[in-house]
Amino acid sequence: MVGLMMAVAVFAQDPVPSFDSIPKEELFPKGGKITVADDGSLLLNGKPRYFPATQWYGQIEFSGQPSTNNEEAVKWFYEGIPNYEKMQRLGLDCGGFYGAMAWMKRIYRPWFRDERRDDAKLSAMIAELGMPMYVDMTASEWSHGSLWHWDCPLDPKRTVDPPKCRKPGKDSPFCNHPECGAKLDTPGRLSSKAWTQGHAHWMPWSIVYPQGRDIWLNMWENVAKDAIAICPADNKPWCYELLNEPSCFDTSDYAKQLFAERMKAKYGTIENLNSAWANSASGKLKFKGFDELPGAYENPDKPIAYLVEYAKFMEGQFASLLAEGTARIKKLDPDAKTTFQPCTIRTSGIDLFRCYRNLDVVCSQTGGRGVMPAALLRGLADGKPIVDNEMYIGNTTNSIRGSYLAQYIRGFNVSYSFKWESGKSGYYFMNRDNVQLDALLGSRIAKRDVMDVNEFFTPRRRGVPHEVAILFSSPTERVAEYGLDGYKCFDQAQSVAEFEHLEHDVIFEDQITNTTARLDNYKVLVCAGTRASYPGTCTQIRKWVENGGSLVLVNTRLDGNEYGGKNPESFTPDMKSGEKKALGKGVVRCRDLANDEYADYLLAACAEAGIVPTCTLVSEESGKKAGGVEVHVARRDGMTAWAINSCAGGGQLVRFTPGVDVGAGRHFVHVWNQVDVVDGKPVMVSYRQELLPNKKGEYVMYLVPGDVQFYVAGTKEQLLKRYPAGRYVKRLKSLAAADSLKAGKALLDAEIARRVVEKPAFAVDPNKCRPIDLRKFVNRRFIDKVAKDGRDGWVDQGAKFSLEDTPWGVTSCNGVPMDFIRYDQNGYRDCLVMKSTKLVDAPADELPFPLEVKGIPVDAKAKNIYFLHGIGWGTLGRVETAFTYVVNYEDGTKVEAPCRNFREVWDWYFVSLTEDMTANRCFKGWTNGQNRGLYIWQWQNPHPEKRVKSLDIVSANTQQIPLIVAATVEEP
Ligand SMILES: [Zn+2]
């Protein structure tokens, strides 16, 4: 976003097809009603529908002022507020607006000024649109979260009034002037306990203290009331997002006290608690009474059971608050649905399963990307719709089309792009420095593509059996917070199932603790890295196996209880890696695997249970399986459709074998849409082209990351009926496999040529690169606040010496993809700053500057490893080691790679290179507009045949401050 200013296009002619050219069947029927089908997908007036949508909020009614710098041809979009025709011309069927903030003044601070908002105008806009509305109420510091301590809000349940304002001319008798006696914790005002204490992201008020919970409930109820008031009576908002990116783990005294009470209610006597908690993975502390519990929070000797129970207590507070909020809104509108948007798919203190059980709609994590999060969301949804309220779409036609379609094929029902607004942000559509009007057509093309395959993919049930279940274990996720790793094995198992084309579902332990009903839907259950389990889980899994199930244990023996202690229900604690044994009518197999060994093992286990991949994809280049391609299949009315989406790093030429669905008398047709200029005007044109197989029955395709492709197979009659001729339909002549190969090769060559033209220092194949995940190891931010306080970020020399404008996500650094961590999805940490004589020690409540970091998992064979790093206070005049990477191989051997100033690394403050550096393969990695930034260094692996187990980093503890940002493995 930042630093990527695009040239502003000049449109002599409107690039967007006219409203009149949109076919009737494509238009959103004004006033159409959303309902939910049994499988959780959405229906519009009773028919399955996916909604490409957008968000506008924060004063959209004031945007679109007449301007002098927009061409006549595009003024229709940039001037005026959103309306039905604009939305439809861009293919958008749904919108969302921001809840009014009037509730704060109404209930808590009558002396405050009114929010800038024109409800009459907004109301007219919503009525004209006639579309379902989504209401967002983010409690960020600048919006709904702006009810501050210093406002000294009134207590709405007060029995006595606080002192009145002594200054003349106030509308309200009360005020927040300290000189008039306004103070929290005094009669008539709120308690300071109502605010969150401890780390919180957009959760300003307590979820444990009653007055804090009341603020949330009052907010939801009043925002809903105000939203309903501005919507037409027959088009009330369809869904309310109660929270956006919440994070709250409350460790206040009040919370700890309440926790003790809850434990007393759960265990009755302290002896019961001690005996239950004794079976923990760590900690020996025993308690004499429940009153000792609050004080024990800081005691390092407390059992892990304490922490697990505390986390569950927080999760319960959070989930029950959302349920109470939902009840308040349903009192106002029984048809209203509620949801909330998690910041990431894993959030400490929030159990997504528990939360969504009480809500009607599942919302993706911010940005909504990734195959693993999508699989988890489908598991959570379980008969409920999935929305993404904050989809980032990039700024090209393809990136916008691909953003919608990736979510669509993964089972989302509404995707709200972020967002239709003017202003400077890199996310705003009306910002012409950011995105051009013709690119916004990506959403309409996506909508037309969806229409081509609507009956196949829009219903969540797609006519294809799912016989593999992958267990998501919340107990395992909890103990992982306290050092018992294993939880990432789930990610690996899911990713392998996805990219090996094994149809699967994610199931949750909560669904199987007292029944095998859920498990009975599946032939194979994969438990990967399950370190802890709820009571009941093992017993039910065992019953299911004895009844014929096939259990696959990867890096687990299912031998841990909820606290990581010994699980008395375990039936596989002593299995050896590689062992397979019969149990009743079923079978259990167990193996300890590195990441690159999952695929063969899972495929073999599934094959034995009679489950085969739905298709195969072979790389034309390597002759091996093509990696990183997701394929979704759907069968309906004797026809079959495929959605193919490459998640690889670069273009791939592949041979696709679709399996049983294509044979004699059936044809395989590629369907797509694009905007062409016909008779001098832009129009939407639908393309259909049959692909012919080669002699082996394979279809040749060129797959570009993010370019979702749809294919449909059926008889000639079926296909002609489904895809009839029309004025703007182009039927291209059939493409023979040899021609497809030729065309694909040309595209691949062109892509490689483009990479070479950019002349990066490293010409790596992006399909062979895998970022190393540093999220758990980073300890600081790129941005510092106060110099020499040992906190916040970078070289701890204050805000001026921060590394600004760093990107989020995977970014090409001189040819190598590097994963920049998004700080607010990682506990406010995005880089690793290590010990140096120039740094003051971190205070006790902050993470230290470590002398060494050990055991960063790599778990891959490597030709090279690339490091993105820098140093602060680089030494002049002599060369010395600043820090050392230690590469640990699986066989127990290691190699040290020292990083020296002017050789493998140099100072971040002014990025420059010497001949010694380039000779050592150290180049510019990433720089901001001030030439501050990072170096990329290539470490060549002397033993590419050995698997790298992990990395350590050791600071030399000189004046040079080690700054480590990212690392990427290039596979051999
Ligand atoms: Zn006053």
Tab-separated table of C-alpha atoms in Angstrom, residues 2 107 119 129 169 206 223 229 256 293 437 453 510 580 625 652 685 747 751 803 813 890 912 956 962:
chain	number	residue	atom	x	y	z
A	2	VAL	CA	2.405	2.612	1.211
A	107	ILE	CA	-26.625	7.243	27.980
A	119	ASP	CA	-29.285	10.227	9.195
A	129	LEU	CA	-30.520	0.839	-2.611
A	169	GLY	CA	-24.569	27.883	29.292
A	206	SER	CA	-14.368	-4.850	30.861
A	223	VAL	CA	-26.782	1.012	17.748
A	229	ALA	CA	-34.745	3.696	12.695
A	256	LYS	CA	-9.072	-12.880	39.295
A	293	LEU	CA	-6.328	-18.317	43.729
A	437	LEU	CA	-12.428	2.672	-11.814
A	453	VAL	CA	-21.460	-21.961	-11.731
A	510	ASP	CA	-16.627	-29.901	21.442
A	580	LYS	CA	-0.510	-49.717	12.863
A	625	LYS	CA	2.735	-33.224	-8.417
A	652	GLN	CA	2.518	-23.081	-13.180
A	685	VAL	CA	-18.842	-10.848	-22.615
A	747	LEU	CA	2.577	-17.401	-20.779
A	751	GLU	CA	6.193	-14.487	-16.622
A	803	LEU	CA	11.473	1.920	10.656
A	813	CYS	CA	12.480	-8.489	-1.445
A	890	GLU	CA	17.579	-33.320	11.790
A	912	SER	CA	24.058	0.962	1.329
A	956	ALA	CA	27.242	-11.284	19.895
A	962	PRO	CA	20.657	-7.384	15.798
